[in-house]
Amino acid sequence: MDRRALLKRSVQVAGAATILALEGSLPAAARGGLTDLTATEAVTALTQGDIAAETYAKALLDRAAALPQLNAFRVLDRDVALEAARTVDRRRAAGGQLGLLHGLPIPVKDSVNTSALPTSYGTAALQNFRPPADAAVVKALRAAGGIVMGKTNLHELSFGWTSNNGTFGPVRNPYDLSRIPGGSSGGSAAAVAARMAPLAIAEDTWASIRLPAACCGLAGLRPTYGRYPDDGIMPLTTMFDQVGPVARSVADLVLFDAAVTADRRPLGPAPLKKIRIAVSRAFFWEGLDGDVERLAADALLRLRGAGAVVSEAPAPEIVARSPEVAATIISFEAQTSIADFLARNRAGVSFDAMFAAVSDNVKTLFKALAFPPNRPSREQYDAALALRVAMQAEVTAWFQRTGAAALLFPATMIPPPPIGEEYEVTVNGVRVPLAVAVARNMALGSCTGFPSLILPAGLTSGGLPVGLELLGPAGSDRTLLALGLALAPVLGSVPPPNL
């Protein structure tokens, strides 16, 4: 695909700020203009030479340094990032070929291997570990001209939904510092929402791209399982873990997808009146917090008002088993998956030695779910595998029968809960397991391996983001992204956090 066709959005958003940047006299107010650019806008300006990569990287790094209270980054090596930006500038000055992500600084979740920066997976025993090579997805983004900006904080070992890291401190939601940003990719989402970067790498076993995107008012894509390479990413299972992006615009998700897959065919908004969106009230819409239910219902009204074909279509009853299936498979495989990964990547530490230094909240959760005698039995695991296969088949048949391009539902039952509520939260006056409240609806995407897109639905009366999930059939990633391009303007973006 022609670069300028993909990067069609103009750099006019930056206005005079881009000229001042080139002259080296960028005032504080104009720097805010640079950090507000989307990835698509930034790459357009960088490619055209309206902004130097070093200038843009400095603006983002300055923004990150000014917001340490969010604890979004675990490692932020300014010198490494700026030298990479200068290398990109030299390549452009020499007339070298420019990649699709030319000069774009990208935060990387700290469960994704980077050879130039330590990769801790959020745990103390590995905080100085240097992987032997970049993860495959990092290689792809660097080959496209992207720059590794730094490593983002996360829930320890990716084993949780709050990003309340007992070793490196909690990541805080930019919309309310007392609230979680979602997990486990909380640092990536917080960084993007806070305008430290326009796009970041996240990773999703069970909701870990989608929950942070929903909690931080972002767009996020969990692609069809296997669409993006997963080499060099610490897994919790052999069948769920999938890397993907979070961003402030769907167009930036399209840009990320094109860079990783090398599929550069033009992609525009889907025609709303020709694509069916299904809503299934059972399971997905049950027990919702009042603000979540109100915002989700209002989103449906807006979509219908814009001409979208939104219709009721009850999903197969088996989808209600998806949290049980996800929990069983993850709990059975987690210890072995992590141990095998440490050995393959020559981490120099065994699982047992690493686990001895794990913080208390993750240690407690791991013991309660993934260690004998609480670990699921082999029989339970095999039954979950069989249910997963049946679920994939039934949901595939449902998509074919209904003709729906996507199933739409609230991403979570509640807005982002307070930091410290690790096991239970209150929903409509009733105590509910955290896993149910924040991850129930997202289990289906993990279990089926089907693509899932998060779009912001708006802010609650208390100013907290709420997200919608669109789940499509296997392999429909580009259709889902095209639908997102059409729906996002109707739903509207959330205002930036007041930081």
CSV table of C-alpha atoms in Angstrom, one decimal:
chain,number,residue,atom,x,y,z
A,1,MET,CA,0.0,0.0,0.0
A,2,ASP,CA,1.3,3.5,-0.8
A,3,ARG,CA,2.6,5.1,2.3
A,4,ARG,CA,0.8,8.4,1.7
A,5,ALA,CA,-2.5,6.6,1.1
A,6,LEU,CA,-2.2,5.1,4.6
A,7,LEU,CA,-0.9,8.2,6.2
A,8,LYS,CA,-3.4,10.5,4.6
A,9,ARG,CA,-4.1,12.5,7.8
A,10,SER,CA,-2.5,15.9,7.5
A,11,VAL,CA,0.2,17.3,9.8
A,12,GLN,CA,-1.8,20.5,10.0
A,13,VAL,CA,-3.0,19.5,13.5
A,14,ALA,CA,0.5,20.4,14.7
A,15,GLY,CA,0.4,23.7,12.9
A,16,ALA,CA,3.2,26.1,13.7
A,17,ALA,CA,4.5,23.8,16.4
A,18,THR,CA,6.2,21.6,13.7
A,19,ILE,CA,8.1,24.6,12.3
A,20,LEU,CA,9.2,25.8,15.7
A,21,ALA,CA,10.4,22.3,16.5
A,22,LEU,CA,12.7,22.3,13.4
A,23,GLU,CA,14.1,25.7,14.5
A,24,GLY,CA,14.8,24.3,18.0
A,25,SER,CA,12.6,27.0,19.7
A,26,LEU,CA,9.6,25.0,20.6
A,27,PRO,CA,7.7,26.5,23.7
A,28,ALA,CA,6.0,24.4,26.3
A,29,ALA,CA,2.5,25.1,24.9
A,30,ALA,CA,3.6,23.9,21.4
A,31,ARG,CA,5.2,20.8,22.8
A,32,GLY,CA,1.8,19.8,24.0
A,33,GLY,CA,0.7,19.9,20.3
A,34,LEU,CA,3.4,17.3,19.4
A,35,THR,CA,2.4,15.0,22.2
A,36,ASP,CA,-1.3,15.2,21.1
A,37,LEU,CA,-0.5,13.9,17.6
A,38,THR,CA,-1.8,10.4,16.8
A,39,ALA,CA,0.7,7.9,15.4
A,40,THR,CA,-0.7,8.4,11.9
A,41,GLU,CA,-0.3,12.2,12.1
A,42,ALA,CA,3.2,11.9,13.7
A,43,VAL,CA,4.5,9.5,11.1
A,44,THR,CA,3.1,11.7,8.3
A,45,ALA,CA,5.0,14.7,9.7
A,46,LEU,CA,8.2,12.7,10.3
A,47,THR,CA,8.1,11.1,6.9
A,48,GLN,CA,7.6,14.5,5.2
A,49,GLY,CA,10.3,16.1,7.2
A,50,ASP,CA,8.0,18.5,9.0
A,51,ILE,CA,9.3,17.2,12.4
A,52,ALA,CA,12.7,15.7,13.1
A,53,ALA,CA,12.5,12.3,14.8
A,54,GLU,CA,14.8,13.5,17.6
A,55,THR,CA,12.6,16.5,18.2
A,56,TYR,CA,9.5,14.4,18.4
A,57,ALA,CA,11.2,11.8,20.7
A,58,LYS,CA,12.3,14.6,23.0
A,59,ALA,CA,8.7,15.9,23.3
A,60,LEU,CA,7.4,12.5,24.3
A,61,LEU,CA,10.3,11.7,26.6
A,62,ASP,CA,9.8,15.1,28.3
A,63,ARG,CA,6.1,14.4,28.7
A,64,ALA,CA,6.9,11.0,30.3
A,65,ALA,CA,9.4,12.5,32.7
A,66,ALA,CA,6.9,15.1,33.8
A,67,LEU,CA,4.4,12.5,34.9
A,68,PRO,CA,6.3,10.1,37.2
A,69,GLN,CA,3.2,9.7,39.4
A,70,LEU,CA,1.5,7.5,36.8
A,71,ASN,CA,4.4,4.9,37.1
A,72,ALA,CA,3.7,4.0,33.5
A,73,PHE,CA,7.3,3.1,32.6
A,74,ARG,CA,9.6,0.6,34.3
A,75,VAL,CA,12.6,1.5,32.1
A,76,LEU,CA,12.9,4.8,30.2
A,77,ASP,CA,16.4,5.2,28.8
A,78,ARG,CA,16.4,8.6,27.3
A,79,ASP,CA,19.9,8.2,25.7
A,80,VAL,CA,18.9,5.0,23.9
A,81,ALA,CA,15.7,6.4,22.5
A,82,LEU,CA,17.3,9.6,21.3
A,83,GLU,CA,20.2,7.9,19.6
A,84,ALA,CA,17.7,5.7,17.8
A,85,ALA,CA,15.8,8.8,16.7
A,86,ARG,CA,19.0,10.4,15.5
A,87,THR,CA,19.8,7.3,13.5
A,88,VAL,CA,16.4,7.6,11.8
A,89,ASP,CA,17.0,11.2,11.1
A,90,ARG,CA,20.4,10.4,9.5
A,91,ARG,CA,18.7,7.7,7.3
A,92,ARG,CA,16.2,10.2,6.0
A,93,ALA,CA,18.9,12.9,5.4
A,94,ALA,CA,20.9,10.3,3.4
A,95,GLY,CA,17.9,9.5,1.2
A,96,GLY,CA,17.4,6.0,2.7
A,97,GLN,CA,14.2,4.1,2.4
A,98,LEU,CA,11.7,5.1,5.1
A,99,GLY,CA,9.5,2.6,6.9
A,100,LEU,CA,5.8,2.7,7.6
A,101,LEU,CA,6.5,3.7,11.2
A,102,HIS,CA,9.4,6.1,10.4
A,103,GLY,CA,10.7,7.7,13.6
A,104,LEU,CA,7.7,6.7,15.8
A,105,PRO,CA,8.7,6.1,19.5
A,106,ILE,CA,6.8,3.0,20.8
A,107,PRO,CA,6.5,2.0,24.4
A,108,VAL,CA,6.8,-1.8,24.9
A,109,LYS,CA,5.2,-3.8,27.6
A,110,ASP,CA,7.8,-5.3,29.9
A,111,SER,CA,6.7,-8.8,29.1
A,112,VAL,CA,7.9,-8.4,25.5
A,113,ASN,CA,11.6,-9.0,24.9
A,114,THR,CA,13.9,-6.2,24.0
A,115,SER,CA,17.7,-6.8,23.6
A,116,ALA,CA,18.6,-3.1,24.1
A,117,LEU,CA,16.7,-2.7,27.4
A,118,PRO,CA,16.1,-5.0,30.3
A,119,THR,CA,12.9,-7.1,30.3
A,120,SER,CA,11.7,-8.0,33.8
A,121,TYR,CA,8.2,-9.4,33.1
A,122,GLY,CA,7.3,-7.3,36.1
A,123,THR,CA,9.2,-9.3,38.7
A,124,ALA,CA,12.2,-8.7,40.9
A,125,ALA,CA,14.3,-11.7,40.0
A,126,LEU,CA,14.4,-10.6,36.4
A,127,GLN,CA,14.7,-6.8,36.7
A,128,ASN,CA,18.2,-6.8,35.1
A,129,PHE,CA,17.6,-9.6,32.6
A,130,ARG,CA,18.7,-8.8,29.0
A,131,PRO,CA,17.0,-11.1,26.5
A,132,PRO,CA,19.3,-12.5,23.8
A,133,ALA,CA,17.1,-10.9,21.0
A,134,ASP,CA,14.1,-8.7,20.4
A,135,ALA,CA,10.7,-10.3,20.3
A,136,ALA,CA,9.5,-10.9,16.8
A,137,VAL,CA,6.9,-8.1,17.0
A,138,VAL,CA,9.6,-5.7,18.1
A,139,LYS,CA,11.8,-6.7,15.2
A,140,ALA,CA,8.9,-6.1,12.8
A,141,LEU,CA,8.2,-2.6,14.2
A,142,ARG,CA,11.8,-1.6,14.2
A,143,ALA,CA,12.1,-2.9,10.6
A,144,ALA,CA,9.3,-0.5,9.8
A,145,GLY,CA,11.2,2.4,11.3
A,146,GLY,CA,9.7,2.3,14.8
A,147,ILE,CA,11.8,3.2,17.9
A,148,VAL,CA,11.7,1.4,21.2
A,149,MET,CA,10.8,4.3,23.5
A,150,GLY,CA,11.0,2.3,26.8
A,151,LYS,CA,9.5,-0.6,28.8
A,152,THR,CA,6.1,-0.1,30.4
A,153,ASN,CA,5.1,-1.3,33.9
A,154,LEU,CA,2.6,-4.2,34.2
A,155,HIS,CA,0.9,-6.6,36.5
A,156,GLU,CA,3.7,-8.9,37.8
A,157,LEU,CA,4.2,-11.9,35.5
A,158,SER,CA,1.0,-10.6,33.6
A,159,PHE,CA,-0.9,-12.6,36.2
A,160,GLY,CA,-3.7,-10.2,37.1
A,161,TRP,CA,-5.9,-7.3,35.9
A,162,THR,CA,-5.0,-4.3,38.1
A,163,SER,CA,-1.3,-3.5,37.2
A,164,ASN,CA,-0.8,-3.1,41.0
A,165,ASN,CA,2.8,-4.3,40.8
A,166,GLY,CA,4.1,-5.2,44.3
A,167,THR,CA,7.7,-4.9,43.2
A,168,PHE,CA,7.8,-1.8,41.0
A,169,GLY,CA,4.7,0.0,42.3
A,170,PRO,CA,1.2,0.4,40.9
A,171,VAL,CA,0.4,1.9,37.6
A,172,ARG,CA,-2.1,4.7,38.0
A,173,ASN,CA,-5.0,5.5,35.8
A,174,PRO,CA,-4.5,9.0,34.2
A,175,TYR,CA,-8.2,9.8,34.6
A,176,ASP,CA,-8.1,9.2,38.4
A,177,LEU,CA,-4.8,8.4,40.1
A,178,SER,CA,-6.6,6.3,42.8
A,179,ARG,CA,-7.9,3.9,40.2
A,180,ILE,CA,-6.4,1.0,38.2
A,181,PRO,CA,-5.5,1.5,34.6
A,182,GLY,CA,-6.5,-2.2,33.9
A,183,GLY,CA,-4.0,-5.0,33.5
A,184,SER,CA,-1.9,-6.6,32.8
A,185,SER,CA,-0.7,-4.0,30.2
A,186,GLY,CA,-1.5,-1.1,32.4
A,187,GLY,CA,1.6,0.9,31.8
A,188,SER,CA,1.2,0.8,28.0
A,189,ALA,CA,-2.4,2.1,28.3
A,190,ALA,CA,-1.5,4.8,30.8
A,191,ALA,CA,1.3,6.0,28.7
A,192,VAL,CA,-0.8,6.4,25.6
A,193,ALA,CA,-3.8,8.0,27.5
A,194,ALA,CA,-1.4,10.5,29.2
A,195,ARG,CA,0.0,11.5,25.8
A,196,MET,CA,3.5,10.1,26.5
A,197,ALA,CA,3.2,8.2,23.2
A,198,PRO,CA,0.4,7.8,20.6
A,199,LEU,CA,0.6,4.0,20.4
A,200,ALA,CA,2.1,1.2,22.5
A,201,ILE,CA,2.6,-2.6,22.5
A,202,ALA,CA,0.5,-4.5,24.9
A,203,GLU,CA,-0.2,-8.2,25.2
A,204,ASP,CA,-3.4,-10.2,26.0
A,205,THR,CA,-3.9,-13.6,27.6
A,206,TRP,CA,-7.3,-12.9,29.2
A,207,ALA,CA,-8.2,-9.2,28.7
A,208,SER,CA,-4.7,-7.7,29.1
A,209,ILE,CA,-4.9,-5.5,26.0
A,210,ARG,CA,-8.7,-4.9,26.1
A,211,LEU,CA,-9.1,-4.1,29.8
A,212,PRO,CA,-6.4,-1.4,29.9
A,213,ALA,CA,-7.8,0.1,26.7
A,214,ALA,CA,-11.3,0.2,28.1
A,215,CYS,CA,-10.1,1.6,31.5
A,216,CYS,CA,-8.0,4.4,29.9
A,217,GLY,CA,-10.4,5.5,27.1
A,218,LEU,CA,-8.4,4.0,24.3
A,219,ALA,CA,-8.8,1.8,21.2
A,220,GLY,CA,-7.2,-1.6,21.5
A,221,LEU,CA,-6.9,-4.7,19.3
A,222,ARG,CA,-6.5,-8.3,20.3
A,223,PRO,CA,-6.0,-9.8,16.8
A,224,THR,CA,-7.0,-13.3,15.7
A,225,TYR,CA,-4.7,-15.6,17.6
A,226,GLY,CA,-1.5,-16.0,15.6
A,227,ARG,CA,-2.0,-13.0,13.4
A,228,TYR,CA,1.0,-11.3,15.0
A,229,PRO,CA,4.1,-13.3,16.0
A,230,ASP,CA,4.5,-14.2,19.7
A,231,ASP,CA,8.1,-15.3,19.8
A,232,GLY,CA,9.9,-13.5,22.7
A,233,ILE,CA,6.7,-12.8,24.8
A,234,MET,CA,6.4,-14.5,28.2
A,235,PRO,CA,3.2,-16.6,27.9
A,236,LEU,CA,0.8,-17.9,30.5
A,237,THR,CA,-0.6,-20.5,28.1
A,238,THR,CA,0.1,-22.3,24.9
A,239,MET,CA,-3.1,-21.0,23.2
A,240,PHE,CA,-4.2,-17.6,24.4
A,241,ASP,CA,-1.3,-15.2,24.6
A,242,GLN,CA,-1.4,-12.6,21.8
A,243,VAL,CA,0.5,-9.3,21.4
A,244,GLY,CA,-1.4,-6.3,20.1
A,245,PRO,CA,-1.6,-2.5,20.1
A,246,VAL,CA,-3.4,0.2,22.2
A,247,ALA,CA,-3.8,3.6,20.7
A,248,ARG,CA,-5.9,6.8,20.8
A,249,SER,CA,-7.4,6.1,17.3
A,250,VAL,CA,-8.5,3.2,15.2
A,251,ALA,CA,-6.4,4.5,12.3
A,252,ASP,CA,-3.3,3.9,14.5
A,253,LEU,CA,-4.4,0.3,15.1
A,254,VAL,CA,-4.6,0.0,11.3
A,255,LEU,CA,-1.1,1.4,11.0
A,256,PHE,CA,0.2,-1.0,13.5
A,257,ASP,CA,-1.5,-3.9,11.8
A,258,ALA,CA,0.0,-3.0,8.4
A,259,ALA,CA,3.5,-2.7,9.8
A,260,VAL,CA,3.4,-6.1,11.6
A,261,THR,CA,1.6,-8.0,8.8
A,262,ALA,CA,3.1,-6.2,5.8
A,263,ASP,CA,-0.5,-6.0,4.5
A,264,ARG,CA,-0.6,-2.5,3.0
A,265,ARG,CA,-3.8,-2.7,1.1
A,266,PRO,CA,-5.8,0.5,1.7
A,267,LEU,CA,-8.5,0.2,4.4
A,268,GLY,CA,-11.3,2.7,4.8
A,269,PRO,CA,-14.4,2.9,7.0
A,270,ALA,CA,-17.0,0.1,6.5
A,271,PRO,CA,-20.4,1.2,5.1
A,272,LEU,CA,-22.5,1.1,8.3
A,273,LYS,CA,-25.8,0.4,6.5
A,274,LYS,CA,-24.4,-2.8,5.0
A,275,ILE,CA,-22.7,-4.4,8.0
A,276,ARG,CA,-24.7,-6.0,10.8
A,277,ILE,CA,-23.7,-5.6,14.4
A,278,ALA,CA,-25.3,-8.1,16.8
A,279,VAL,CA,-26.2,-7.6,20.5
A,280,SER,CA,-26.8,-10.5,22.8
A,281,ARG,CA,-28.3,-9.4,26.1
A,282,ALA,CA,-27.9,-12.7,28.0
A,283,PHE,CA,-24.6,-13.0,29.9
A,284,PHE,CA,-22.8,-9.9,28.4
A,285,TRP,CA,-25.3,-7.3,29.6
A,286,GLU,CA,-26.2,-8.9,32.9
A,287,GLY,CA,-25.3,-7.2,36.3
A,288,LEU,CA,-23.8,-4.1,34.8
A,289,ASP,CA,-22.9,-1.0,36.9
A,290,GLY,CA,-25.5,1.7,36.2
A,291,ASP,CA,-23.0,4.1,34.5
A,292,VAL,CA,-21.7,1.3,32.3
A,293,GLU,CA,-25.2,0.2,31.3
A,294,ARG,CA,-26.2,3.8,30.6
A,295,LEU,CA,-23.1,4.5,28.4
A,296,ALA,CA,-23.4,1.3,26.5
A,297,ALA,CA,-27.1,1.8,25.9
A,298,ASP,CA,-26.5,5.3,24.7
A,299,ALA,CA,-23.8,4.0,22.3
A,300,LEU,CA,-26.3,1.7,20.7
A,301,LEU,CA,-28.7,4.6,20.2
A,302,ARG,CA,-26.0,6.7,18.6
A,303,LEU,CA,-25.0,3.8,16.3
A,304,ARG,CA,-28.5,3.2,15.2
A,305,GLY,CA,-29.0,6.9,14.7
A,306,ALA,CA,-26.0,7.0,12.4
A,307,GLY,CA,-27.6,4.2,10.3
A,308,ALA,CA,-25.7,1.2,11.7
A,309,VAL,CA,-27.6,-2.1,11.5
A,310,VAL,CA,-27.7,-3.2,15.1
A,311,SER,CA,-30.0,-6.1,16.0
A,312,GLU,CA,-30.6,-8.5,18.8
A,313,ALA,CA,-29.2,-12.0,18.2
A,314,PRO,CA,-28.9,-14.3,21.3
A,315,ALA,CA,-25.4,-15.9,21.4
A,316,PRO,CA,-25.0,-19.6,22.0
A,317,GLU,CA,-25.5,-20.6,25.6
A,318,ILE,CA,-21.9,-22.0,25.7
A,319,VAL,CA,-20.4,-18.5,25.7
A,320,ALA,CA,-21.4,-18.3,29.4
A,321,ARG,CA,-18.8,-21.0,30.0
A,322,SER,CA,-15.9,-18.9,28.6
A,323,PRO,CA,-14.7,-17.5,32.0
A,324,GLU,CA,-14.6,-21.0,33.5
A,325,VAL,CA,-12.7,-22.4,30.4
A,326,ALA,CA,-10.2,-19.5,30.4
A,327,ALA,CA,-9.5,-19.8,34.1
A,328,THR,CA,-9.0,-23.5,33.9
A,329,ILE,CA,-6.6,-23.5,31.0
A,330,ILE,CA,-4.6,-20.5,32.3
A,331,SER,CA,-4.3,-22.0,35.8
A,332,PHE,CA,-3.3,-25.4,34.5
A,333,GLU,CA,-0.7,-24.1,32.1
A,334,ALA,CA,0.8,-21.0,33.7
A,335,GLN,CA,3.6,-22.4,35.8
A,336,THR,CA,4.9,-24.7,33.0
A,337,SER,CA,4.5,-22.0,30.3
A,338,ILE,CA,6.6,-19.5,32.3
A,339,ALA,CA,9.2,-22.1,33.3
A,340,ASP,CA,9.7,-23.2,29.7
A,341,PHE,CA,10.0,-19.6,28.6
A,342,LEU,CA,12.7,-18.8,31.1
A,343,ALA,CA,14.7,-21.9,30.0
A,344,ARG,CA,14.3,-21.1,26.3
A,345,ASN,CA,15.4,-17.5,26.8
A,346,ARG,CA,18.3,-18.3,29.0
A,347,ALA,CA,17.1,-16.1,31.8
A,348,GLY,CA,19.5,-17.7,34.3
A,349,VAL,CA,16.9,-18.3,36.9
A,350,SER,CA,14.5,-21.2,37.5
A,351,PHE,CA,10.8,-20.7,38.0
A,352,ASP,CA,11.1,-21.7,41.7
A,353,ALA,CA,13.9,-19.2,42.3
A,354,MET,CA,12.0,-16.5,40.5
A,355,PHE,CA,8.8,-17.2,42.3
A,356,ALA,CA,10.5,-17.0,45.7
A,357,ALA,CA,10.9,-13.3,45.1
A,358,VAL,CA,7.4,-12.6,43.7
A,359,SER,CA,5.3,-10.0,45.6
A,360,ASP,CA,2.6,-11.1,47.9
A,361,ASN,CA,-0.5,-10.3,45.9
A,362,VAL,CA,0.7,-12.4,42.9
A,363,LYS,CA,2.1,-15.1,45.1
A,364,THR,CA,-1.3,-15.4,46.9
A,365,LEU,CA,-3.2,-15.5,43.6
A,366,PHE,CA,-0.8,-18.0,42.0
A,367,LYS,CA,-1.1,-20.4,44.9
A,368,ALA,CA,-4.8,-20.1,45.0
A,369,LEU,CA,-5.2,-20.9,41.3
A,370,ALA,CA,-2.1,-22.5,39.7
A,371,PHE,CA,-0.4,-24.6,42.3
A,372,PRO,CA,-1.5,-27.9,43.7
A,373,PRO,CA,-3.9,-28.7,45.4
A,374,ASN,CA,-5.8,-25.8,43.9
A,375,ARG,CA,-4.5,-26.2,40.3
A,376,PRO,CA,-7.1,-27.8,38.0
A,377,SER,CA,-6.8,-31.5,37.5
A,378,ARG,CA,-5.8,-33.0,34.2
A,379,GLU,CA,-9.4,-34.1,33.8
A,380,GLN,CA,-10.7,-30.6,34.3
A,381,TYR,CA,-8.1,-29.3,31.9
A,382,ASP,CA,-9.0,-31.8,29.2
A,383,ALA,CA,-12.7,-31.0,29.7
A,384,ALA,CA,-11.9,-27.2,29.3
A,385,LEU,CA,-10.0,-27.9,26.1
A,386,ALA,CA,-13.0,-29.8,24.7
A,387,LEU,CA,-15.4,-27.0,25.7
A,388,ARG,CA,-13.1,-24.5,24.0
A,389,VAL,CA,-13.2,-26.4,20.7
A,390,ALA,CA,-17.0,-26.7,21.0
A,391,MET,CA,-17.2,-22.9,21.8
A,392,GLN,CA,-15.2,-22.0,18.7
A,393,ALA,CA,-17.4,-24.1,16.5
A,394,GLU,CA,-20.7,-22.9,17.9
A,395,VAL,CA,-19.7,-19.2,17.8
A,396,THR,CA,-18.4,-19.6,14.3
A,397,ALA,CA,-21.7,-21.1,13.2
A,398,TRP,CA,-23.6,-18.3,15.0
A,399,PHE,CA,-21.7,-15.7,13.0
A,400,GLN,CA,-22.5,-17.6,9.8
A,401,ARG,CA,-26.1,-18.0,10.7
A,402,THR,CA,-26.7,-14.4,11.8
A,403,GLY,CA,-24.6,-12.7,9.2
A,404,ALA,CA,-23.2,-10.5,11.9
A,405,ALA,CA,-19.8,-8.9,11.3
A,406,ALA,CA,-19.4,-8.4,15.0
A,407,LEU,CA,-20.9,-9.0,18.4
A,408,LEU,CA,-21.0,-5.8,20.5
A,409,PHE,CA,-21.1,-5.7,24.3
A,410,PRO,CA,-19.7,-3.7,27.3
A,411,ALA,CA,-16.1,-4.6,27.8
A,412,THR,CA,-16.5,-4.7,31.6
A,413,MET,CA,-19.2,-4.7,34.2
A,414,ILE,CA,-17.8,-1.7,36.1
A,415,PRO,CA,-15.6,1.4,35.5
A,416,PRO,CA,-12.0,1.2,36.7
A,417,PRO,CA,-12.1,0.2,40.4
A,418,PRO,CA,-9.8,1.6,43.1
A,419,ILE,CA,-6.2,0.4,43.4
A,420,GLY,CA,-6.0,-2.2,46.1
A,421,GLU,CA,-9.2,-4.1,45.4
A,422,GLU,CA,-7.4,-7.2,44.1
A,423,TYR,CA,-9.9,-9.9,44.7
A,424,GLU,CA,-13.4,-8.5,45.1
A,425,VAL,CA,-15.3,-5.3,44.1
A,426,THR,CA,-18.7,-3.9,44.7
A,427,VAL,CA,-21.2,-3.9,41.8
A,428,ASN,CA,-24.7,-2.5,42.5
A,429,GLY,CA,-24.2,-3.0,46.3
A,430,VAL,CA,-23.1,-6.7,45.9
A,431,ARG,CA,-19.5,-8.0,46.3
A,432,VAL,CA,-18.4,-9.6,43.1
A,433,PRO,CA,-15.0,-11.3,42.3
A,434,LEU,CA,-12.8,-8.9,40.5
A,435,ALA,CA,-12.3,-11.4,37.7
A,436,VAL,CA,-16.0,-11.4,37.0
A,437,ALA,CA,-16.4,-7.7,37.1
A,438,VAL,CA,-13.5,-6.7,34.8
A,439,ALA,CA,-12.9,-9.8,32.7
A,440,ARG,CA,-16.0,-11.9,32.4
A,441,ASN,CA,-17.1,-10.4,29.1
A,442,MET,CA,-13.6,-10.6,27.6
A,443,ALA,CA,-13.1,-14.3,28.2
A,444,LEU,CA,-14.9,-15.3,24.9
A,445,GLY,CA,-12.2,-13.6,22.8
A,446,SER,CA,-9.4,-15.4,24.6
A,447,CYS,CA,-11.1,-18.8,24.4
A,448,THR,CA,-12.1,-18.6,20.8
A,449,GLY,CA,-9.0,-16.8,19.6
A,450,PHE,CA,-11.2,-14.5,17.6
A,451,PRO,CA,-10.3,-10.8,17.0
A,452,SER,CA,-11.6,-8.3,19.5
A,453,LEU,CA,-11.6,-4.5,19.1
A,454,ILE,CA,-12.1,-2.1,22.0
A,455,LEU,CA,-13.7,1.4,21.4
A,456,PRO,CA,-14.4,4.0,24.1
A,457,ALA,CA,-18.0,4.5,24.9
A,458,GLY,CA,-17.6,7.7,27.0
A,459,LEU,CA,-16.9,8.8,30.6
A,460,THR,CA,-19.0,8.0,33.7
A,461,SER,CA,-20.5,10.8,35.8
A,462,GLY,CA,-17.3,10.5,37.8
A,463,GLY,CA,-15.1,11.0,34.8
A,464,LEU,CA,-14.0,7.4,34.4
A,465,PRO,CA,-13.7,5.7,30.9
A,466,VAL,CA,-15.9,2.9,29.8
A,467,GLY,CA,-15.3,0.7,26.8
A,468,LEU,CA,-17.2,-1.4,24.3
A,469,GLU,CA,-15.9,-4.6,22.8
A,470,LEU,CA,-16.6,-5.8,19.2
A,471,LEU,CA,-15.8,-9.5,18.7
A,472,GLY,CA,-15.6,-10.8,15.1
A,473,PRO,CA,-15.2,-14.2,13.6
A,474,ALA,CA,-11.7,-15.7,13.1
A,475,GLY,CA,-9.6,-13.9,10.5
A,476,SER,CA,-11.9,-10.9,10.2
A,477,ASP,CA,-9.3,-8.5,11.6
A,478,ARG,CA,-9.4,-6.0,8.7
A,479,THR,CA,-13.2,-6.1,8.6
A,480,LEU,CA,-13.3,-5.4,12.3
A,481,LEU,CA,-10.8,-2.5,11.9
A,482,ALA,CA,-12.8,-1.1,9.0
A,483,LEU,CA,-15.9,-1.3,11.2
A,484,GLY,CA,-14.0,0.5,14.0
A,485,LEU,CA,-13.0,3.3,11.6
A,486,ALA,CA,-16.7,3.8,10.8
A,487,LEU,CA,-18.0,3.5,14.4
A,488,ALA,CA,-15.3,5.6,16.2
A,489,PRO,CA,-16.5,9.0,14.8
A,490,VAL,CA,-20.1,8.1,15.9
A,491,LEU,CA,-19.1,7.1,19.4
A,492,GLY,CA,-16.6,9.9,19.7
A,493,SER,CA,-13.3,9.9,21.6
A,494,VAL,CA,-13.0,10.7,25.3
A,495,PRO,CA,-11.4,14.0,26.3
A,496,PRO,CA,-7.8,13.7,27.5
A,497,PRO,CA,-7.1,13.3,31.2
A,498,ASN,CA,-6.6,16.4,33.3
A,499,LEU,CA,-3.0,15.9,34.3
